[in-house]
GROMACS .gro file of N, CA and C in nm:
model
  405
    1UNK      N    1  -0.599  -1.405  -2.566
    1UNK     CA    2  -0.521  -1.348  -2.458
    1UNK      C    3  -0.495  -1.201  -2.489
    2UNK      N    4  -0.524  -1.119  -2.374
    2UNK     CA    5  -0.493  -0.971  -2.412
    2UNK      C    6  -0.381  -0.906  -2.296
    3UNK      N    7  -0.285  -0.848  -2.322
    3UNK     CA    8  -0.236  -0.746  -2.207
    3UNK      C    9  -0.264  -0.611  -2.169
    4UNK      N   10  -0.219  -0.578  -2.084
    4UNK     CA   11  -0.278  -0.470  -2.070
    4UNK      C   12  -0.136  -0.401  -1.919
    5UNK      N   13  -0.102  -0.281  -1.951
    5UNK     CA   14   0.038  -0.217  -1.861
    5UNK      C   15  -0.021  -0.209  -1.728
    6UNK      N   16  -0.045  -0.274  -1.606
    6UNK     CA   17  -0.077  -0.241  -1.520
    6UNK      C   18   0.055  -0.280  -1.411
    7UNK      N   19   0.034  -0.128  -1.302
    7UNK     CA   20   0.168  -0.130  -1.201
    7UNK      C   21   0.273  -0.148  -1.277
    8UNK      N   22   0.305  -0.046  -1.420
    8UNK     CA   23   0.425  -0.082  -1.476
    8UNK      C   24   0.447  -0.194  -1.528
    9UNK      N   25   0.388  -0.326  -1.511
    9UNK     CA   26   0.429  -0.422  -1.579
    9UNK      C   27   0.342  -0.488  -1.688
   10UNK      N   28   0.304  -0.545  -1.787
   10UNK     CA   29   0.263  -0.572  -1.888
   10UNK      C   30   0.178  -0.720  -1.823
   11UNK      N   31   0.065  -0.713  -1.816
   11UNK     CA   32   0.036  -0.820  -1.752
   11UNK      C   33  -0.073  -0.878  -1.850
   12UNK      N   34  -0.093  -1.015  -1.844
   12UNK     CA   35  -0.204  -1.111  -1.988
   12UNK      C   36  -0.296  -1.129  -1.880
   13UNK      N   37  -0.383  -1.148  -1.948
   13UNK     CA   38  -0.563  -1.251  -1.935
   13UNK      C   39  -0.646  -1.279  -2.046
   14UNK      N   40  -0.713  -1.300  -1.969
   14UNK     CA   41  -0.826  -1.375  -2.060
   14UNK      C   42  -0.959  -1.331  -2.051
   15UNK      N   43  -1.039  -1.195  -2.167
   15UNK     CA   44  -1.164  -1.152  -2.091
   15UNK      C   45  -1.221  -1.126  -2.233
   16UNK      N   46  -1.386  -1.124  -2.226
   16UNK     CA   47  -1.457  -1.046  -2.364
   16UNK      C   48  -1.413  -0.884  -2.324
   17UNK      N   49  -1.460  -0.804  -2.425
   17UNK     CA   50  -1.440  -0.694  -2.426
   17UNK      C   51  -1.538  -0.608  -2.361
   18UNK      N   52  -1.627  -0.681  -2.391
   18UNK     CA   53  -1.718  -0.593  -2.256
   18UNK      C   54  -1.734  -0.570  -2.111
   19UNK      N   55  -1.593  -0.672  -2.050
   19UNK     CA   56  -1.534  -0.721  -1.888
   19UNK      C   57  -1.529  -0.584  -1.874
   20UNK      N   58  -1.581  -0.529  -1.789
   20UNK     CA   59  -1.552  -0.422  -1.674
   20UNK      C   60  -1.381  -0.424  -1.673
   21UNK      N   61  -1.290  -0.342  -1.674
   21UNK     CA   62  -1.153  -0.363  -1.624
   21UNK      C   63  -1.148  -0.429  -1.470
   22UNK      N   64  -1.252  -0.343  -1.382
   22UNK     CA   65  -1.267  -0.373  -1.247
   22UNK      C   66  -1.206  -0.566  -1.220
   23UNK      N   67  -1.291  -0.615  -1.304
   23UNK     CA   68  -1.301  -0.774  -1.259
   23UNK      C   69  -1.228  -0.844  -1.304
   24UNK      N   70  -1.132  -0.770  -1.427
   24UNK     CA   71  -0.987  -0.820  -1.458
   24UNK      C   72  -0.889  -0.771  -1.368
   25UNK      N   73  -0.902  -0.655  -1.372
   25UNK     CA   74  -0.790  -0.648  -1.236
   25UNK      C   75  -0.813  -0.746  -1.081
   26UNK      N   76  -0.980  -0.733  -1.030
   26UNK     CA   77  -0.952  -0.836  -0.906
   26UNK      C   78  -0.955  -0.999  -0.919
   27UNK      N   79  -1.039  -1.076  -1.048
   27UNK     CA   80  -1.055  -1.172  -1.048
   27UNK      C   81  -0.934  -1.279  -1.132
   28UNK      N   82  -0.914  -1.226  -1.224
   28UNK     CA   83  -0.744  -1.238  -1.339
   28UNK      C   84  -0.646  -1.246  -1.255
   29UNK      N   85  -0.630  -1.106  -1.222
   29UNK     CA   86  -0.472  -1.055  -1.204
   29UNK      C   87  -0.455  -1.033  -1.037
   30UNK      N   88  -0.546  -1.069  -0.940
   30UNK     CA   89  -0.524  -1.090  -0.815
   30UNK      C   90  -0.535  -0.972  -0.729
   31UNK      N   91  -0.545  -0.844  -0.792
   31UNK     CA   92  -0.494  -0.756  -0.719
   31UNK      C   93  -0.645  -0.698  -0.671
   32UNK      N   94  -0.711  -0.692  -0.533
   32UNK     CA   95  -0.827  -0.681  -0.490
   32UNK      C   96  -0.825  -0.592  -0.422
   33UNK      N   97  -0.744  -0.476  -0.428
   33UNK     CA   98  -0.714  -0.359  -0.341
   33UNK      C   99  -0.798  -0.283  -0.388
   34UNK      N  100  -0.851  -0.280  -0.542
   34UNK     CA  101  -0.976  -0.214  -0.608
   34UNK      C  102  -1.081  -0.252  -0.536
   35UNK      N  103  -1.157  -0.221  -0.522
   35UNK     CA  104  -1.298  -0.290  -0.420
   35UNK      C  105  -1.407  -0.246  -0.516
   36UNK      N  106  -1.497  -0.348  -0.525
   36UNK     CA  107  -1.650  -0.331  -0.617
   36UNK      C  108  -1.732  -0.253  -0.453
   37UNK      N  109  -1.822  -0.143  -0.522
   37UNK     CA  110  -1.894  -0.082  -0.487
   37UNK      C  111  -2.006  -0.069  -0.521
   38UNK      N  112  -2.066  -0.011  -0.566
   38UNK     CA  113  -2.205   0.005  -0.657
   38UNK      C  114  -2.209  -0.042  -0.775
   39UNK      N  115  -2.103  -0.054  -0.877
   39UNK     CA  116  -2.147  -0.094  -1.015
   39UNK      C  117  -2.185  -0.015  -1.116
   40UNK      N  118  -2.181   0.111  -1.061
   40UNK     CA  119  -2.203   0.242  -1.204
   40UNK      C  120  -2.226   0.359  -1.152
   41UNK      N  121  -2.042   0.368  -1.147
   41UNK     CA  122  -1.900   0.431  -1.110
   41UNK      C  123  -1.979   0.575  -1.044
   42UNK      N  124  -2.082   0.526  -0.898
   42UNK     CA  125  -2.084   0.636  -0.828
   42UNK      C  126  -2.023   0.632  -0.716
   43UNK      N  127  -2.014   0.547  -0.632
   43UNK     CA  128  -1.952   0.550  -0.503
   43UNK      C  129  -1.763   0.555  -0.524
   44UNK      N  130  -1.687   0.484  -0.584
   44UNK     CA  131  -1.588   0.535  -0.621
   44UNK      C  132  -1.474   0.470  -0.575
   45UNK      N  133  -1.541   0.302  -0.500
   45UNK     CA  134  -1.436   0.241  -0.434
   45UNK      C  135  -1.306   0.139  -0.529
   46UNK      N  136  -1.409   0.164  -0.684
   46UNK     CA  137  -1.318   0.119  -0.763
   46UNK      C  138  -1.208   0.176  -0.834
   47UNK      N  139  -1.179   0.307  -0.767
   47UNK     CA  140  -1.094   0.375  -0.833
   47UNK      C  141  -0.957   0.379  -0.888
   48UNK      N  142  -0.931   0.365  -0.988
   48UNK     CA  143  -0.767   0.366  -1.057
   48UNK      C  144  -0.732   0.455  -1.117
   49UNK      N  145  -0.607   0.494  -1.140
   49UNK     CA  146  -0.524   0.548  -1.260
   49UNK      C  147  -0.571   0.565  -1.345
   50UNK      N  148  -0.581   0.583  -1.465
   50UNK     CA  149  -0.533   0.571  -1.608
   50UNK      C  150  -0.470   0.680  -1.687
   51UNK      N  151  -0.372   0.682  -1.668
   51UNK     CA  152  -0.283   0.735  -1.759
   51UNK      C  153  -0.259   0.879  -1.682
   52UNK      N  154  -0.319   0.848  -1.555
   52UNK     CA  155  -0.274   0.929  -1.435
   52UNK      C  156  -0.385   1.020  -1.395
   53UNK      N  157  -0.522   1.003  -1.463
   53UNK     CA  158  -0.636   1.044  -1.441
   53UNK      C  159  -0.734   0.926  -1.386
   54UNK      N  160  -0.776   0.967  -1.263
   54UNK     CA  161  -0.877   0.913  -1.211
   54UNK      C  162  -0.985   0.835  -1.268
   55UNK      N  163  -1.013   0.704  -1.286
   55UNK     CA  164  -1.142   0.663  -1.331
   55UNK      C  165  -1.176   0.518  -1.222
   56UNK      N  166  -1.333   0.524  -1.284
   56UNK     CA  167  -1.382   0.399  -1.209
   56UNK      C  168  -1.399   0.332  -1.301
   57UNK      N  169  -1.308   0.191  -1.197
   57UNK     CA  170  -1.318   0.046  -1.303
   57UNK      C  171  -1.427  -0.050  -1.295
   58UNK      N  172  -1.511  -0.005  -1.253
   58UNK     CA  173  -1.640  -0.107  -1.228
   58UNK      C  174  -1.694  -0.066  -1.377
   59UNK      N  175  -1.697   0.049  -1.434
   59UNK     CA  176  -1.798   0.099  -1.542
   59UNK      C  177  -1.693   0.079  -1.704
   60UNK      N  178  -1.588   0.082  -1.688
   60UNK     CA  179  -1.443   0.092  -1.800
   60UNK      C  180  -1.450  -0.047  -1.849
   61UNK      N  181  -1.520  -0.066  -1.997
   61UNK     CA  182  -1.464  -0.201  -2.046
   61UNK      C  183  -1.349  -0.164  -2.077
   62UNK      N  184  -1.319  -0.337  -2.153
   62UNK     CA  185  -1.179  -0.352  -2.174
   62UNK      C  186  -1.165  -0.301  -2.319
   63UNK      N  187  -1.229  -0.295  -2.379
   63UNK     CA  188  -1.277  -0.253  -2.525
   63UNK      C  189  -1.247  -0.108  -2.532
   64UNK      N  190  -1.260  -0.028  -2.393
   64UNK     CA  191  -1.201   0.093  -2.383
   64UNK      C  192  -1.082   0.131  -2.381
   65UNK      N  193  -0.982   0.032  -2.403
   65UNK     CA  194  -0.886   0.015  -2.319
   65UNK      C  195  -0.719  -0.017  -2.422
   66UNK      N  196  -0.612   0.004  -2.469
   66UNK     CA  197  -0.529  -0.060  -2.512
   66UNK      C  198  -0.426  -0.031  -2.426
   67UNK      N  199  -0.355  -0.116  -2.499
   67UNK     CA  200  -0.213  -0.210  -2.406
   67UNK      C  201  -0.119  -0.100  -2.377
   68UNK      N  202  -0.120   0.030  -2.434
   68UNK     CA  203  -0.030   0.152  -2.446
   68UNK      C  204  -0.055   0.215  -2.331
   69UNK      N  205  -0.212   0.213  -2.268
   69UNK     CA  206  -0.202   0.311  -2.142
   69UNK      C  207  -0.146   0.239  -2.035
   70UNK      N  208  -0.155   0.300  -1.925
   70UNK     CA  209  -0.063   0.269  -1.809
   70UNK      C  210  -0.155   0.299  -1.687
   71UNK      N  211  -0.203   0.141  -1.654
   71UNK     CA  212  -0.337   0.137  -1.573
   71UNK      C  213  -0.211   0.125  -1.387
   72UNK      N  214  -0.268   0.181  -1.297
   72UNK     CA  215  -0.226   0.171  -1.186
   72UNK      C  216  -0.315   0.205  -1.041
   73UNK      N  217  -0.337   0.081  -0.999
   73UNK     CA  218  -0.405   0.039  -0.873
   73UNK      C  219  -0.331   0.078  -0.743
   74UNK      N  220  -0.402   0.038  -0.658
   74UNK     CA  221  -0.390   0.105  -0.493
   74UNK      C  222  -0.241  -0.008  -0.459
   75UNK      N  223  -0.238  -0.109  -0.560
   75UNK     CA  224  -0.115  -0.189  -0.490
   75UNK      C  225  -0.002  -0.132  -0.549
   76UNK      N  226   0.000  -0.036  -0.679
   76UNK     CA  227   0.106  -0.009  -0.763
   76UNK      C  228   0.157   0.130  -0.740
   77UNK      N  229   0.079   0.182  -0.606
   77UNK     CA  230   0.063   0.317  -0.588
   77UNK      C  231   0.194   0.333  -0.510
   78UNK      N  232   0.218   0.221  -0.380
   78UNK     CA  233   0.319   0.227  -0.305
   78UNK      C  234   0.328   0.047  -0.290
   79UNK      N  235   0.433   0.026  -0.282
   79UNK     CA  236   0.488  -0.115  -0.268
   79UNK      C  237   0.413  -0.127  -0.073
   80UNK      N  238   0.462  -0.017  -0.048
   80UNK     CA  239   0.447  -0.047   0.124
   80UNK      C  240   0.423   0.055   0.177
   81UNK      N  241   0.317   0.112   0.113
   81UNK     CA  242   0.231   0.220   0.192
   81UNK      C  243   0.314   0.355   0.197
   82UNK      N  244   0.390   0.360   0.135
   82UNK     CA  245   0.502   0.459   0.134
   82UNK      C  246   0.445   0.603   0.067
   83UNK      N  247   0.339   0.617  -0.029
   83UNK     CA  248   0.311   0.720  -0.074
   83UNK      C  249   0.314   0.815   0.023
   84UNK      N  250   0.304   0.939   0.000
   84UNK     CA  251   0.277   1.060   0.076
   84UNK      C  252   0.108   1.033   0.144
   85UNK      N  253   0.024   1.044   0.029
   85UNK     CA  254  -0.145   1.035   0.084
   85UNK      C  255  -0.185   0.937   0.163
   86UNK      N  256  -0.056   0.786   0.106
   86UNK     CA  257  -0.159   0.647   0.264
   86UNK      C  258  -0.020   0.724   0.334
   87UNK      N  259   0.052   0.743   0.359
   87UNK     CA  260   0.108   0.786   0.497
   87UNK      C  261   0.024   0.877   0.553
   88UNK      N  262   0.002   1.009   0.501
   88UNK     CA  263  -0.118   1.124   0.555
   88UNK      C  264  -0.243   1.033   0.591
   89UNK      N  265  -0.303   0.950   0.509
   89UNK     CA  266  -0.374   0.873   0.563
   89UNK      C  267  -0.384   0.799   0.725
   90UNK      N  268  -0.279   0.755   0.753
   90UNK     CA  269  -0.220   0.675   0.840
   90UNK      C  270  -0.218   0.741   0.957
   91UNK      N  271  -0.144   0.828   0.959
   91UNK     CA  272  -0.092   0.958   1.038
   91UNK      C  273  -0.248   1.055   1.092
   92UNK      N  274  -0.346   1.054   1.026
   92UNK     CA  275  -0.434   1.132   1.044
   92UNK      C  276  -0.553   1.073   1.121
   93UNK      N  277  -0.540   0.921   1.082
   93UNK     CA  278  -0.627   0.788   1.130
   93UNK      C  279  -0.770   0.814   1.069
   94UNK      N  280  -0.739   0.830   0.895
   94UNK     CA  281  -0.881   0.843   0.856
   94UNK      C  282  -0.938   0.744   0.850
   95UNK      N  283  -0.881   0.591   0.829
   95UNK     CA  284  -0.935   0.478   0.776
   95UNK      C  285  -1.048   0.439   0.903
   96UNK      N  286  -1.194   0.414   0.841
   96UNK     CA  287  -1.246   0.312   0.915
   96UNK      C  288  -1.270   0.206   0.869
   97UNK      N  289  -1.419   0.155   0.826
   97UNK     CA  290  -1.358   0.011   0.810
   97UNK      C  291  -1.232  -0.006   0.715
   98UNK      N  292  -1.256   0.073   0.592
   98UNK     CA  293  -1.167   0.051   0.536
   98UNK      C  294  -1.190  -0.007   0.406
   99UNK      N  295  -1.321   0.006   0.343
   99UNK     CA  296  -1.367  -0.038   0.228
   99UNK      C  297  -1.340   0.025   0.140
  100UNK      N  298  -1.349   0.154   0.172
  100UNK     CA  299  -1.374   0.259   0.048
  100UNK      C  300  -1.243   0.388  -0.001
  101UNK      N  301  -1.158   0.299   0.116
  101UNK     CA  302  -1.003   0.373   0.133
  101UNK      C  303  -0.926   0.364   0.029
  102UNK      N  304  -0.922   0.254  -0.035
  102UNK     CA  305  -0.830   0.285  -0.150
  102UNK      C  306  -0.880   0.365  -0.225
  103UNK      N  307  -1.015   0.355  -0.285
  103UNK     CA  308  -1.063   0.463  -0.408
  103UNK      C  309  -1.039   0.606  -0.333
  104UNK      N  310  -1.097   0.623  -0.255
  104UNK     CA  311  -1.106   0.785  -0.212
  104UNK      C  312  -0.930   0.790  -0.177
  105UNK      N  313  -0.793   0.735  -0.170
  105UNK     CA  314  -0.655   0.730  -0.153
  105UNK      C  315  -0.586   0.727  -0.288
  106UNK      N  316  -0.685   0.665  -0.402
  106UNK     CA  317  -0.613   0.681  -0.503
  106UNK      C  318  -0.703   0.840  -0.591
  107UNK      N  319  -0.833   0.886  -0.590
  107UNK     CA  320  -0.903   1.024  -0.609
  107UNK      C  321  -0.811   1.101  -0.573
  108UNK      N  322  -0.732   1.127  -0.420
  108UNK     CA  323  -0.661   1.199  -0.380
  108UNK      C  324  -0.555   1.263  -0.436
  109UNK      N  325  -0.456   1.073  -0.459
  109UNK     CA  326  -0.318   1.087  -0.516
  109UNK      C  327  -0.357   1.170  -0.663
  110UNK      N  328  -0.443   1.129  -0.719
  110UNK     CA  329  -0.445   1.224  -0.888
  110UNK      C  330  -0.496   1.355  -0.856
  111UNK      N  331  -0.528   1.363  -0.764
  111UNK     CA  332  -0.569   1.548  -0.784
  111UNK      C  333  -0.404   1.602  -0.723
  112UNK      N  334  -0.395   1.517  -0.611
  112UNK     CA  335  -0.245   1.618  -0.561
  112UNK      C  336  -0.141   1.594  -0.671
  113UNK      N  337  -0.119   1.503  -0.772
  113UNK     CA  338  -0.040   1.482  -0.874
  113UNK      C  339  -0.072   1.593  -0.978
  114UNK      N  340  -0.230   1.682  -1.010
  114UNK     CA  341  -0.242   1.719  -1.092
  114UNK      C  342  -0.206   1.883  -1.028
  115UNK      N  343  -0.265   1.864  -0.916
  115UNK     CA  344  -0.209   1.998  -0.835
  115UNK      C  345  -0.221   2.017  -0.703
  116UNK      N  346  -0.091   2.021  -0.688
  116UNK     CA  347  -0.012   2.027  -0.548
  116UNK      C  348  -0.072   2.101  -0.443
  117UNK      N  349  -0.130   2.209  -0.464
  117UNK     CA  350  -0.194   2.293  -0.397
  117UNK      C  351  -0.365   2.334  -0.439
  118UNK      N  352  -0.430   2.241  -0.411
  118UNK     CA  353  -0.551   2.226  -0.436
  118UNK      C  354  -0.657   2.347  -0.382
  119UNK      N  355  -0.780   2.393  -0.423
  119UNK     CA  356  -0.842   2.476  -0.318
  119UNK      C  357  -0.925   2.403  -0.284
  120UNK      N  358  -1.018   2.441  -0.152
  120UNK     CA  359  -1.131   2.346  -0.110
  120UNK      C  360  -1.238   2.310  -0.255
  121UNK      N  361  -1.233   2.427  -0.318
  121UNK     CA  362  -1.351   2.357  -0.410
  121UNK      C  363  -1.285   2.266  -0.543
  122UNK      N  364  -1.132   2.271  -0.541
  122UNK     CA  365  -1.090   2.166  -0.632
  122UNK      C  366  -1.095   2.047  -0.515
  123UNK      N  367  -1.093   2.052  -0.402
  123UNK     CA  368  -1.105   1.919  -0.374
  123UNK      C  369  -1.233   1.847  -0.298
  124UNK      N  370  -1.326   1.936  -0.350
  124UNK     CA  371  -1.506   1.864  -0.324
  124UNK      C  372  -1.522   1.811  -0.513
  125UNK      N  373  -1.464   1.891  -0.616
  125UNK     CA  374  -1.471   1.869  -0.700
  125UNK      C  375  -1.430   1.749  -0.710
  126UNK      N  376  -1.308   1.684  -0.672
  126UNK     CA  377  -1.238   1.580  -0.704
  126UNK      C  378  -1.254   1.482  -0.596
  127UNK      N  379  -1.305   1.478  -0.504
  127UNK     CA  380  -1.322   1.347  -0.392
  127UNK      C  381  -1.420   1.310  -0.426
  128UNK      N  382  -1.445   1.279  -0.467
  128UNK     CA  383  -1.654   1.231  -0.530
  128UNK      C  384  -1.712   1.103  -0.472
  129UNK      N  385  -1.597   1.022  -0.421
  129UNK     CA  386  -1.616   0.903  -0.369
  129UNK      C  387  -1.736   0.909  -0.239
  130UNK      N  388  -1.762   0.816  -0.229
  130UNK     CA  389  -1.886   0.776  -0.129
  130UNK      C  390  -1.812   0.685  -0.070
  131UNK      N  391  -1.830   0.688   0.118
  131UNK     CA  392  -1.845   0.605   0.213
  131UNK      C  393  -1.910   0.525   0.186
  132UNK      N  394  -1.906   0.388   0.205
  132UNK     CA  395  -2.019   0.296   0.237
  132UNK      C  396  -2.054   0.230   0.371
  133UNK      N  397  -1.960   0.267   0.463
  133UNK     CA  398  -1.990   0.221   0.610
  133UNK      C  399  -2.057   0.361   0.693
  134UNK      N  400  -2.034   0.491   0.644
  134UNK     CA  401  -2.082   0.624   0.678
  134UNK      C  402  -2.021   0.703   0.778
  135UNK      N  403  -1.893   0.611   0.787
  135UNK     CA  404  -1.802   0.670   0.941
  135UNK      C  405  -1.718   0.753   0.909
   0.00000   0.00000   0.00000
């Protein structure tokens, strides 16, 4: 059994070390707001936290990983959609289907966390995520 700090709380499972984080967070620990995309971390729908920097969890073993950092998903981001970016989200009506919204919502939240006032080319730099419906 291993833990690991995710959404603030200290949560157990059960995985080898070579588990993708991705499939502990949706298949373990329930939380499926991460979405599998491609599988080697280009499209970007798996995107989380870590330690308040952007990464994709489809490609992140767990072996990469100890119980000290502070992993946080699209559910830990806002209890109820409350962040600033899914409200701007909301408000702007970017979502279509809606696959690829959390990763490119949580890319966002860490660049505006890292800086508030972004320029266009810090934020082609930092949206890297791919559509997969193309809308």
């Amino acid at each position: 059994m291993a833990v690991l700090n995710v959404n603030g709380k200290p949560m157990s499972f059960d995985a080898e070390p070579d588990t993708p984080l991705l499939w502990v967070l949706r298949e373990q620990l329930g939380l499926t707001g991460t979405k599998y995309g491609c599988g080697i971390a280009q499209c970007g729908a798996c995107t989380v936290h870590l330690d308040g920097a952007p990464v994709r969890a489809c490609v992140l073993p767990l072996a990469a990983l100890n119980p000290n950092q502070k992993i946080i998903t699209i559910e830990g981001l806002s209890s109820d959609a409350s962040h600033p970016v899914q409200k701007a989200w909301a408000a702007l009506d970017v979502p279509q289907c809606g696959f690829c919204q959390s990763g490119m919502i949580m890319a966002a939240a860490a660049l505006l966390a890292s800086n508030p006032k972004p320029s266009d080319a810090d934020i082609d730099a930092a949206m890297s995520n791919i559509c997969r419906c193309g809308t």
